[in-house]
Coordinates of C-alpha atoms in Angstrom, one line a residue:
M43 CA 1.5 -1.5 41.9
P44 CA 5.3 -1.2 41.6
K45 CA 7.3 -1.3 44.7
K46 CA 8.8 1.9 46.0
I47 CA 12.5 1.2 46.6
R48 CA 15.6 3.2 47.3
I49 CA 17.7 1.8 44.5
G50 CA 20.9 3.6 45.5
D51 CA 20.8 2.2 49.1
L52 CA 20.2 -1.3 47.8
L53 CA 23.1 -1.1 45.4
V54 CA 25.4 -0.1 48.2
K55 CA 24.0 -2.8 50.5
N56 CA 24.7 -5.4 47.9
G57 CA 28.2 -4.2 47.2
L58 CA 27.6 -2.9 43.7
L59 CA 28.2 0.7 44.7
T60 CA 30.2 2.6 47.3
D61 CA 28.8 5.2 49.6
E62 CA 31.1 7.8 48.0
Q63 CA 29.9 6.9 44.5
L64 CA 26.3 7.1 45.6
T65 CA 26.9 10.6 47.1
Q66 CA 28.5 11.8 43.9
A67 CA 25.7 10.4 41.8
L68 CA 23.0 11.9 44.0
A69 CA 24.7 15.3 43.8
L70 CA 24.9 15.1 40.0
Q71 CA 21.3 13.9 39.8
K72 CA 20.2 16.9 41.8
K73 CA 22.1 19.2 39.5
T74 CA 21.0 17.7 36.1
G75 CA 17.5 16.4 37.1
G76 CA 18.1 13.0 35.5
K77 CA 17.2 9.5 36.7
L78 CA 19.6 8.1 39.3
G79 CA 20.0 4.8 37.4
R80 CA 21.0 6.7 34.2
V81 CA 23.5 8.9 36.2
L82 CA 25.1 5.8 37.7
V83 CA 25.5 4.1 34.3
Q84 CA 26.8 7.3 32.6
Q85 CA 29.4 7.8 35.3
G86 CA 30.6 4.3 35.0
F87 CA 29.7 3.4 38.6
V88 CA 27.5 0.4 37.5
E89 CA 27.3 -1.5 34.3
Q90 CA 24.1 -1.1 32.4
Q91 CA 23.1 -4.8 32.2
K92 CA 24.1 -5.4 35.8
F93 CA 21.9 -2.5 36.9
L94 CA 18.9 -3.6 34.9
H95 CA 19.1 -7.2 36.1
F96 CA 19.5 -6.0 39.7
L97 CA 16.5 -3.7 39.4
A98 CA 14.4 -6.5 38.0
E99 CA 15.5 -8.8 40.9
Q100 CA 14.7 -6.2 43.6
L101 CA 11.2 -5.4 42.1
E102 CA 10.5 -9.1 41.5
I103 CA 9.6 -8.5 37.8
P104 CA 11.2 -10.0 34.6
F105 CA 14.0 -8.4 32.6
I106 CA 13.3 -8.7 28.9
D107 CA 16.1 -8.4 26.3
L108 CA 14.3 -6.5 23.4
R109 CA 17.0 -7.6 20.9
R110 CA 15.6 -11.1 21.1
Y111 CA 11.9 -10.4 21.7
R112 CA 9.4 -11.2 19.0
F113 CA 6.8 -8.4 18.9
D114 CA 3.2 -8.4 17.9
T115 CA 3.2 -5.0 16.2
D116 CA -0.6 -4.7 16.2
L117 CA -0.7 -5.4 19.9
A118 CA 2.1 -2.9 20.6
N119 CA 0.2 -0.2 18.8
R120 CA -2.6 -0.4 21.3
L121 CA -0.5 1.8 23.5
P122 CA -0.5 5.3 21.8
E123 CA 2.9 6.4 20.6
A124 CA 2.8 9.6 22.6
Y125 CA 2.5 7.5 25.9
A126 CA 5.2 5.0 24.7
R127 CA 7.7 7.7 24.1
R128 CA 6.8 10.0 27.0
F129 CA 6.9 7.2 29.6
R130 CA 9.6 5.1 27.9
A131 CA 7.3 2.0 27.7
I132 CA 6.3 -0.7 25.2
L133 CA 3.3 -3.0 25.2
L134 CA 4.7 -6.6 25.0
E135 CA 1.9 -9.1 25.8
E136 CA -1.7 -9.5 26.7
Q137 CA -1.9 -11.8 29.8
P138 CA -4.9 -13.0 31.9
G139 CA -4.0 -10.5 34.6
G140 CA -3.5 -7.5 32.3
Y141 CA -0.9 -6.2 29.9
L142 CA 2.8 -6.9 30.2
V143 CA 4.5 -3.6 29.6
G144 CA 8.3 -3.1 29.3
M145 CA 9.5 0.0 31.1
A146 CA 12.9 1.7 31.2
D147 CA 12.0 3.1 34.7
P148 CA 9.6 0.7 36.4
I149 CA 10.0 2.7 39.7
D150 CA 8.1 5.7 38.1
L151 CA 4.7 5.6 39.9
F152 CA 3.2 8.4 37.8
A153 CA 4.1 6.6 34.5
Y154 CA 2.6 3.4 35.9
D155 CA -0.7 5.2 36.7
E156 CA -0.9 7.0 33.3
L157 CA -0.1 3.8 31.4
S158 CA -2.8 1.9 33.3
K159 CA -5.4 4.6 32.4
A160 CA -4.3 4.6 28.7
L161 CA -4.6 0.9 28.4
G162 CA -7.6 0.4 30.5
K163 CA -6.2 -2.7 32.2
E164 CA -3.8 -3.7 34.9
V165 CA -0.1 -3.1 33.9
L166 CA 2.3 -5.9 34.6
Q167 CA 5.8 -4.5 34.5
A168 CA 9.0 -5.7 33.0
V169 CA 12.4 -4.0 32.9
V170 CA 13.9 -3.1 29.5
D171 CA 17.0 -1.3 28.3
E172 CA 16.1 2.3 27.4
T173 CA 18.4 2.6 24.3
L174 CA 17.0 -0.6 22.8
L175 CA 13.5 0.5 23.8
L176 CA 13.8 3.8 21.8
N177 CA 15.2 1.9 18.8
T178 CA 12.3 -0.6 19.0
L179 CA 9.7 2.2 19.2
D180 CA 11.1 3.6 15.9
S181 CA 10.4 0.3 14.2
I182 CA 7.0 -0.3 15.7
Y183 CA 5.5 3.2 15.3
R184 CA 6.0 3.7 11.6
K185 CA 4.3 6.6 9.9
T186 CA 2.9 4.6 6.9
D187 CA -0.7 4.9 8.0
E188 CA -0.3 8.6 8.7
I189 CA 1.3 9.1 5.2
V190 CA -1.7 7.4 3.5
S191 CA -4.1 9.5 5.6
L192 CA -2.4 12.8 4.7
A193 CA -2.2 11.8 1.0
E194 CA -6.0 11.2 1.0
E195 CA -6.5 14.6 2.7
L196 CA -4.3 16.3 0.1
G197 CA -6.1 14.4 -2.7
E198 CA -9.5 15.7 -1.5
E199 CA -8.3 19.2 -1.2
L200 CA -6.9 19.1 -4.7
G201 CA -10.1 17.6 -6.0
Q202 CA -12.0 20.6 -4.6
G203 CA -9.5 23.0 -6.1
G204 CA -8.5 24.3 -2.7
L205 CA -4.7 24.2 -2.8
E206 CA -3.2 27.7 -3.1
L207 CA 0.3 28.7 -4.1
A208 CA 0.9 29.9 -0.6
D209 CA 0.3 26.3 0.6
L210 CA 3.4 25.2 -1.4
L211 CA 5.7 28.1 -0.4
P212 CA 8.1 27.5 2.4
D213 CA 8.5 30.0 5.3
T214 CA 5.0 31.5 4.8
G215 CA 3.2 29.9 7.7
A216 CA 1.9 27.1 5.5
E217 CA 3.3 24.3 7.8
D218 CA -0.3 23.1 8.4
A219 CA -1.0 22.7 4.7
P220 CA -1.6 19.0 3.8
V221 CA 1.4 18.9 1.4
A222 CA 3.7 20.3 4.0
R223 CA 2.4 17.8 6.7
L224 CA 2.7 14.9 4.2
L225 CA 6.3 15.7 3.5
K226 CA 7.2 16.3 7.1
T227 CA 5.7 12.9 8.0
L228 CA 7.5 11.2 5.1
F229 CA 10.9 12.6 6.3
E230 CA 10.2 11.6 9.9
D231 CA 9.4 8.1 8.9
A232 CA 12.5 7.9 6.7
V233 CA 14.8 9.1 9.4
Q234 CA 13.1 6.9 12.0
V235 CA 13.9 3.7 10.0
G236 CA 17.4 4.9 8.8
A237 CA 16.5 5.3 5.1
S238 CA 19.3 6.6 3.0
D239 CA 17.1 7.6 0.0
I240 CA 13.5 8.5 -0.7
H241 CA 12.0 7.9 -4.2
I242 CA 8.8 9.6 -5.2
E243 CA 7.6 8.0 -8.5
P244 CA 4.2 8.8 -10.3
D245 CA 2.8 5.9 -12.2
D246 CA -0.2 5.8 -14.6
K247 CA -2.7 5.3 -11.7
L248 CA -0.6 5.2 -8.6
L249 CA 2.0 7.2 -6.7
R250 CA 4.9 5.1 -5.4
I251 CA 7.0 6.1 -2.5
R252 CA 10.0 3.9 -1.9
Q253 CA 12.7 4.1 0.8
R254 CA 16.1 2.6 0.6
I255 CA 16.9 0.9 3.9
D256 CA 20.2 -1.0 4.3
G257 CA 20.7 -0.9 0.6
E258 CA 17.2 -2.4 -0.3
L259 CA 14.1 -0.5 -1.6
Y260 CA 10.8 -0.9 0.3
E261 CA 7.7 0.3 -1.5
Q262 CA 4.5 2.0 -0.4
T263 CA 1.8 2.8 -3.0
M264 CA -1.0 5.3 -2.9
K265 CA -4.0 5.6 -5.2
E266 CA -3.9 9.5 -4.9
R267 CA -1.9 9.8 -8.1
Q268 CA -3.1 13.4 -8.5
I269 CA -1.1 14.7 -5.5
A270 CA 2.3 14.1 -7.2
P271 CA 2.6 17.6 -8.9
A272 CA 1.9 19.4 -5.6
V273 CA 4.5 17.3 -3.7
V274 CA 7.1 17.8 -6.4
S275 CA 6.4 21.5 -6.6
R276 CA 6.8 21.9 -2.8
L277 CA 10.1 20.0 -2.9
K278 CA 11.4 22.2 -5.9
L279 CA 10.5 25.4 -4.0
V280 CA 12.3 24.4 -0.8
S281 CA 15.4 23.4 -2.7
G282 CA 15.5 26.5 -4.9
L283 CA 14.7 24.8 -8.2
D284 CA 12.6 26.1 -11.1
I285 CA 9.0 25.2 -10.4
S286 CA 7.9 25.9 -14.0
E287 CA 10.6 23.6 -15.6
R288 CA 9.1 20.1 -16.0
R289 CA 10.9 19.1 -19.2
L290 CA 14.5 18.9 -17.9
P291 CA 16.2 17.2 -15.0
Q292 CA 17.2 19.4 -12.0
D293 CA 19.4 19.0 -9.0
G294 CA 19.3 20.9 -5.7
R295 CA 19.6 20.5 -1.9
F296 CA 18.1 21.8 1.3
N297 CA 18.5 21.2 5.0
I298 CA 15.8 20.0 7.4
H299 CA 15.6 19.2 11.2
V300 CA 13.9 15.9 11.9
K301 CA 13.6 14.4 15.4
G302 CA 16.4 16.6 16.7
R303 CA 18.7 15.7 13.8
S304 CA 20.1 18.0 11.1
V305 CA 19.6 16.3 7.8
D306 CA 21.0 17.5 4.4
V307 CA 18.7 16.5 1.5
R308 CA 20.1 16.2 -2.0
I309 CA 17.3 16.2 -4.5
S310 CA 17.2 15.1 -8.2
T311 CA 14.2 15.5 -10.4
M312 CA 13.7 13.6 -13.7
P313 CA 10.8 14.0 -16.3
L314 CA 8.9 10.9 -16.9
A315 CA 6.0 9.9 -19.2
D316 CA 3.6 10.2 -16.2
G317 CA 5.1 13.3 -14.5
E318 CA 8.3 13.9 -12.6
S319 CA 10.3 11.4 -10.5
V320 CA 12.1 12.8 -7.4
V321 CA 14.9 11.0 -5.6
M322 CA 16.3 12.4 -2.4
R323 CA 19.5 11.3 -0.7
L324 CA 19.4 11.9 3.1
L325 CA 22.7 12.8 4.8
D326 CA 22.5 12.9 8.6
Q327 CA 24.8 15.7 9.6
S328 CA 24.1 15.4 13.4
G329 CA 26.3 12.4 13.9
G330 CA 29.5 14.1 12.6
I331 CA 32.2 12.4 10.5
L332 CA 33.1 8.8 11.4
E333 CA 36.6 8.1 12.7
L334 CA 38.5 5.6 10.7
E335 CA 38.2 3.1 13.6
Q336 CA 34.4 3.2 13.2
I337 CA 34.2 2.1 9.6
G338 CA 34.7 -1.5 10.4
M339 CA 38.0 -2.2 8.7
P340 CA 40.1 -5.1 10.2
P341 CA 42.8 -3.8 12.5
T342 CA 45.8 -5.1 10.4
M343 CA 44.3 -3.6 7.2
M344 CA 43.5 -0.4 9.0
E345 CA 47.2 -0.1 10.0
E346 CA 48.3 -0.5 6.4
F347 CA 45.7 1.9 5.1
R348 CA 46.8 4.5 7.6
K349 CA 50.4 4.2 6.5
A350 CA 49.3 4.7 2.9
I351 CA 47.3 7.9 3.6
H352 CA 50.1 9.4 5.8
N353 CA 52.6 9.2 3.0
P354 CA 53.9 12.6 2.2
H355 CA 53.0 12.1 -1.5
G356 CA 51.3 9.6 -3.8
M357 CA 47.8 8.5 -4.7
V358 CA 45.4 6.4 -2.7
L359 CA 42.1 5.3 -4.4
V360 CA 38.9 4.1 -2.8
T361 CA 36.7 2.1 -5.1
G362 CA 33.4 0.4 -5.3
P363 CA 29.9 0.9 -6.7
T364 CA 27.5 3.7 -5.7
G365 CA 26.3 3.2 -2.1
S366 CA 29.3 1.1 -1.0
G367 CA 30.6 3.6 1.6
K368 CA 33.4 5.2 -0.3
T369 CA 32.6 8.7 0.8
T370 CA 32.4 7.7 4.4
T371 CA 35.9 6.1 4.2
L372 CA 37.4 9.2 2.4
Y373 CA 35.9 11.6 4.9
G374 CA 37.3 9.4 7.8
A375 CA 40.7 9.7 6.2
L376 CA 40.4 13.4 5.7
N377 CA 39.3 13.8 9.3
E378 CA 42.5 12.0 10.5
L379 CA 44.7 14.1 8.2
N380 CA 43.1 17.3 9.2
T381 CA 45.6 19.1 11.4
P382 CA 46.7 22.8 11.7
S383 CA 49.9 22.0 9.9
T384 CA 48.3 20.3 6.9
K385 CA 46.6 22.2 4.0
I386 CA 43.8 20.1 2.5
I387 CA 41.7 21.0 -0.5
T388 CA 38.8 18.9 -1.7
V389 CA 37.1 19.0 -5.1
E390 CA 33.6 17.5 -4.9
D391 CA 30.3 17.0 -6.6
P392 CA 28.5 17.7 -4.4
V393 CA 30.1 18.7 -1.1
E394 CA 28.4 16.2 1.2
Y395 CA 29.8 17.0 4.7
R396 CA 31.3 20.3 5.8
L397 CA 34.7 19.9 7.5
P398 CA 36.4 22.7 9.5
R399 CA 39.8 23.9 8.3
I400 CA 39.4 22.1 5.0
N401 CA 39.0 24.1 1.7
Q402 CA 36.0 22.3 0.0
V403 CA 35.2 23.3 -3.6
Q404 CA 31.9 22.4 -5.3
I405 CA 32.3 21.8 -9.0
N406 CA 29.8 23.5 -11.4
P407 CA 29.8 22.2 -15.0
K408 CA 27.1 24.8 -16.0
I409 CA 29.8 27.6 -15.7
G410 CA 32.7 25.4 -16.9
L411 CA 34.0 24.5 -13.4
H412 CA 34.9 20.9 -13.9
F413 CA 37.0 18.5 -11.8
S414 CA 40.1 19.0 -13.9
D415 CA 39.8 22.9 -13.8
V416 CA 39.5 23.0 -10.0
L417 CA 42.2 20.4 -9.6
R418 CA 44.6 22.4 -11.8
S419 CA 43.9 25.6 -9.9
S420 CA 44.1 23.9 -6.5
L421 CA 47.8 22.9 -7.2
R422 CA 48.6 26.6 -7.1
Q423 CA 47.0 26.9 -3.6
D424 CA 50.0 25.2 -1.9
P425 CA 48.1 22.1 -0.7
D426 CA 49.6 19.1 1.2
V427 CA 46.6 16.8 0.6
I428 CA 44.0 16.9 -2.3
M429 CA 40.8 14.9 -2.3
V430 CA 39.1 14.6 -5.7
G431 CA 35.6 13.3 -5.5
E432 CA 36.0 11.0 -8.5
M433 CA 38.5 10.3 -11.3
R434 CA 35.9 10.8 -14.1
D435 CA 38.1 11.4 -17.2
Q436 CA 41.6 11.2 -18.6
E437 CA 42.5 14.8 -17.9
T438 CA 41.5 14.6 -14.2
A439 CA 43.3 11.3 -13.8
E440 CA 46.5 12.7 -15.4
I441 CA 46.5 15.9 -13.3
G442 CA 45.9 13.9 -10.1
L443 CA 48.7 11.4 -10.9
R444 CA 51.0 14.3 -11.7
A445 CA 50.2 16.0 -8.4
A446 CA 50.9 12.7 -6.6
M447 CA 54.3 12.6 -8.2
T448 CA 55.2 16.2 -7.3
G449 CA 54.9 16.2 -3.5
H450 CA 51.1 15.9 -2.8
M451 CA 49.0 13.2 -1.2
V452 CA 46.0 12.7 -3.5
L453 CA 42.9 10.8 -2.4
S454 CA 40.1 9.9 -4.8
T455 CA 37.5 7.3 -5.9
L456 CA 36.8 5.2 -9.0
H457 CA 33.7 3.2 -9.8
T458 CA 35.4 -0.2 -10.3
N459 CA 34.5 -3.6 -9.0
D460 CA 37.7 -4.4 -7.2
A461 CA 41.1 -3.2 -6.3
V462 CA 42.9 -5.0 -9.1
S463 CA 40.8 -3.6 -11.9
T464 CA 41.2 0.0 -10.5
A465 CA 44.8 0.4 -11.5
L466 CA 44.0 -1.2 -14.9
R467 CA 41.1 1.3 -15.3
L468 CA 43.6 4.2 -15.0
L469 CA 45.5 2.6 -17.9
D470 CA 42.3 2.3 -19.9
M471 CA 41.6 6.0 -19.3
G472 CA 44.8 6.9 -21.0
A473 CA 47.3 7.3 -18.1
Q474 CA 50.8 6.0 -18.8
G475 CA 51.8 2.9 -17.0
F476 CA 55.1 4.2 -15.7
V477 CA 53.2 7.2 -14.2
V478 CA 50.6 5.0 -12.5
A479 CA 53.4 2.8 -11.1
S480 CA 55.2 5.8 -9.7
A481 CA 52.2 7.6 -8.2
L482 CA 49.9 4.9 -6.9
R483 CA 50.4 3.8 -3.3
A484 CA 47.3 1.7 -2.5
V485 CA 43.8 0.9 -3.6
L486 CA 41.0 0.1 -1.1
A487 CA 38.0 -1.6 -2.6
Q488 CA 34.9 -2.0 -0.4
R489 CA 31.3 -3.2 -0.2
L490 CA 28.5 -3.1 2.4
V491 CA 26.9 -6.4 3.3
R492 CA 23.8 -6.6 5.4
R493 CA 24.0 -7.9 9.0
I494 CA 21.8 -10.7 10.2
C495 CA 19.1 -9.5 12.6
S496 CA 20.1 -10.5 16.1
S497 CA 16.4 -10.9 17.1
C498 CA 15.5 -13.6 14.5
R499 CA 18.8 -15.4 13.9
E500 CA 18.6 -19.1 13.1
D501 CA 20.7 -21.8 11.4
D502 CA 20.8 -21.7 7.6
P503 CA 21.4 -25.1 6.0
L504 CA 23.0 -24.7 2.6
D505 CA 21.2 -25.7 -0.6
P506 CA 23.0 -27.8 -3.2
Q507 CA 23.9 -24.7 -5.3
Q508 CA 25.3 -22.8 -2.4
R509 CA 27.3 -25.9 -1.3
S510 CA 28.7 -26.3 -4.8
W511 CA 29.7 -22.6 -5.0
L512 CA 31.4 -22.7 -1.6
Q513 CA 33.3 -25.9 -2.5
S514 CA 34.6 -24.3 -5.7
L515 CA 35.8 -21.4 -3.6
I516 CA 37.3 -23.0 -0.4
G517 CA 37.2 -26.7 -1.1
D518 CA 36.1 -29.2 1.6
K519 CA 36.3 -26.4 4.3
A520 CA 32.7 -25.5 3.2
T521 CA 31.3 -28.2 5.4
G522 CA 33.1 -27.1 8.6
F523 CA 31.0 -24.1 9.4
S524 CA 27.6 -23.3 10.8
W525 CA 25.9 -20.7 8.6
Q526 CA 23.1 -18.5 9.8
R527 CA 20.3 -16.3 8.5
G528 CA 17.5 -14.1 9.8
S529 CA 13.9 -15.5 9.6
G530 CA 12.3 -12.0 9.6
C531 CA 10.7 -10.2 12.5
P532 CA 9.3 -6.7 13.4
H533 CA 12.8 -5.6 14.5
C534 CA 14.1 -5.9 10.9
H535 CA 10.8 -5.2 9.0
N536 CA 10.6 -9.0 8.2
T537 CA 13.8 -8.9 6.1
G538 CA 16.1 -11.0 8.3
Y539 CA 18.7 -8.2 8.2
H540 CA 19.3 -5.1 10.4
G541 CA 22.2 -2.7 9.6
R542 CA 25.2 -3.2 7.4
I543 CA 29.0 -3.7 7.8
G544 CA 31.9 -2.9 5.5
V545 CA 33.9 -5.6 3.6
F546 CA 37.3 -4.4 2.3
E547 CA 40.2 -5.4 0.2
L548 CA 43.5 -3.5 0.3
L549 CA 46.0 -3.7 -2.6
Q550 CA 49.3 -2.1 -1.8
M551 CA 51.8 -1.5 -4.5
N552 CA 55.0 -3.5 -4.6
D553 CA 57.8 -4.1 -7.1
D554 CA 56.0 -6.9 -9.0
L555 CA 52.8 -4.8 -9.4
A556 CA 54.7 -1.7 -10.4
D557 CA 56.8 -3.6 -13.0
A558 CA 53.6 -5.0 -14.6
L559 CA 52.1 -1.5 -14.8
R560 CA 55.2 -0.1 -16.4
R561 CA 54.9 -2.9 -19.1
N562 CA 51.1 -2.1 -19.4
D563 CA 50.7 -5.8 -18.6
G564 CA 47.1 -6.2 -17.2
A565 CA 47.2 -10.0 -17.0
G566 CA 50.6 -9.8 -15.2
F567 CA 49.3 -7.2 -12.8
S568 CA 46.3 -9.5 -11.9
Q569 CA 48.6 -12.5 -11.3
A570 CA 51.0 -10.5 -9.2
A571 CA 48.1 -9.3 -7.0
K572 CA 46.9 -12.9 -6.4
R573 CA 50.4 -14.0 -5.5
N574 CA 50.6 -11.3 -2.8
K575 CA 50.1 -13.1 0.5
D576 CA 48.8 -10.0 2.2
F577 CA 46.1 -9.4 -0.4
K578 CA 42.6 -10.9 0.6
P579 CA 39.9 -10.5 -2.1
L580 CA 36.6 -8.9 -1.1
V581 CA 34.6 -12.2 -1.4
L582 CA 36.8 -13.9 1.2
G583 CA 36.4 -11.0 3.6
A584 CA 32.6 -11.4 3.2
L585 CA 32.9 -15.1 3.7
E586 CA 34.7 -14.7 7.0
Y587 CA 31.8 -12.5 8.2
A588 CA 29.4 -15.3 7.2
A589 CA 31.5 -17.9 9.0
Q590 CA 31.3 -15.7 12.1
G591 CA 27.5 -15.4 11.9
I592 CA 27.6 -11.7 11.0
T593 CA 26.1 -12.0 7.5
T594 CA 24.6 -14.7 5.3
I595 CA 25.9 -16.8 2.5
Q596 CA 23.4 -15.1 0.2
E597 CA 25.1 -11.8 0.9
V598 CA 28.5 -13.3 0.2
I599 CA 27.3 -14.7 -3.2
R600 CA 25.9 -11.2 -4.0
V601 CA 29.4 -9.7 -3.3
S602 CA 31.0 -12.4 -5.4
G603 CA 28.7 -11.7 -8.3
E604 CA 29.5 -8.0 -8.2
V605 CA 33.2 -8.6 -8.0
E606 CA 33.2 -11.0 -11.0
Q607 CA 36.6 -12.6 -10.5
R608 CA 37.9 -16.1 -10.5
L609 CA 39.6 -17.0 -7.2
P610 CA 42.0 -19.8 -6.2
K611 CA 41.0 -22.1 -3.4
V612 CA 42.2 -20.4 -0.3
R613 CA 41.9 -20.9 3.4
V614 CA 39.3 -19.0 5.3
K615 CA 40.1 -18.0 8.9
E616 CA 38.0 -20.2 11.2
P617 CA 35.9 -18.5 13.9
A618 CA 37.2 -18.9 17.5
D619 CA 34.4 -21.3 18.5
A620 CA 34.4 -23.4 15.3

């Protein structure tokens, strides 16, 4: 049985809390009904880690850091998910005296009794951080088995000819229909693991469902191939697409609420030989737009980027492949520029996030509303800042450059590999060199690299090929670092990676670069960029992350392969403890 202690009095007695702070916290607890420990931490009276360690010491039970704990997922699943989430608990180990259970609130006697009944054994308590606990529960209690079960149920119902049109229609009380429950569970699982995309792909004999997590696809297959048309039809109906059209691609969108989050879903259908493929991009609207400080750009580069976007006129481009975080960066810039005194118009395909005060226009090629048409019209709306979703053609580029030269700040994107090739792409699109030189202020190229999982981090000795590649890049400095990787664990779905971080290169225009553009001298422009002491190529930014143990050499090599540029031997900033 857990001890019954007065944690507030003990904190005061040990000098971690004052009487006045305890009185304030107790009054707030009475008002809000929350736990005293949470109130103390939220009010900043006690640090979270100090409080947890103090609690464990007073109760004479261990404190367990879930970030570094290696879970047995099968064992953890012996505790039903409903109990784990309700009582903020996780089953950690089976010991001779019972089960070791991590609890966010080990003082809760009712939770202790209910967990003991659910497990049928004595509960041996440990203290865990509640935020880490909830994240860990999301990775342990996946919905994959439930998805398979619902797919089987839907397959049986289809086999009996029992699925009615009403079962597919939204807003008709058909939430209990198998197809609706299957999709609900699929979205819950995707949001739970932080997936950015869901792919539904019928094969000859299988149905494949793939989720893109941290940039990588993870596959689940089902033998119930026959359920694919019902799933696709339901998705078409909720997104307002033509359910009878199966020969042409269609695009749509809808909004769902999953686990307390508002998620916009962009859907694209594509006819295949074996049916229709559906890809859905999930955009979590509940978190709001990131501030520029939150995108992970180095402070010095952030300062220069801010100067560029706050120019009264000119063009700033953000470049990189699909999924590199360009939209997040642009919205962060718009969020900073969004003031009552600034008129901002965006031209997008599609409008991904709604922003107050900003005039956002969705292009529609079906009715002749193209980027160039909207951009031309927006110049007559007296804007200060214009954001163009993408410079797709010569006409759009020329109008954007002209707007940048006539008193407007223009933000846009291009799908190029690096900052240097972006300016040259504008020349290839037909823009005149002297116009680009006059209008362009800066180009930000970016990538997302995967972070090493903190729970399974280990040393990563280089193989001969990696060592040779590093020596060609930075010379003998390649031997002066300790590289790391993740071995794979339940926290990271056995990938060795958890989460991503941005890598950036910022190219600011100067006289040498502008002169090369005016001469249409692509080679001279590239050489001038490399001579710029303030310009750090993407691969070197990624290499610094690897030297600091944030990402792996494999991720750096991947970025290098995407960038496809020859680099001089340069010095990499050493980590503080190297």
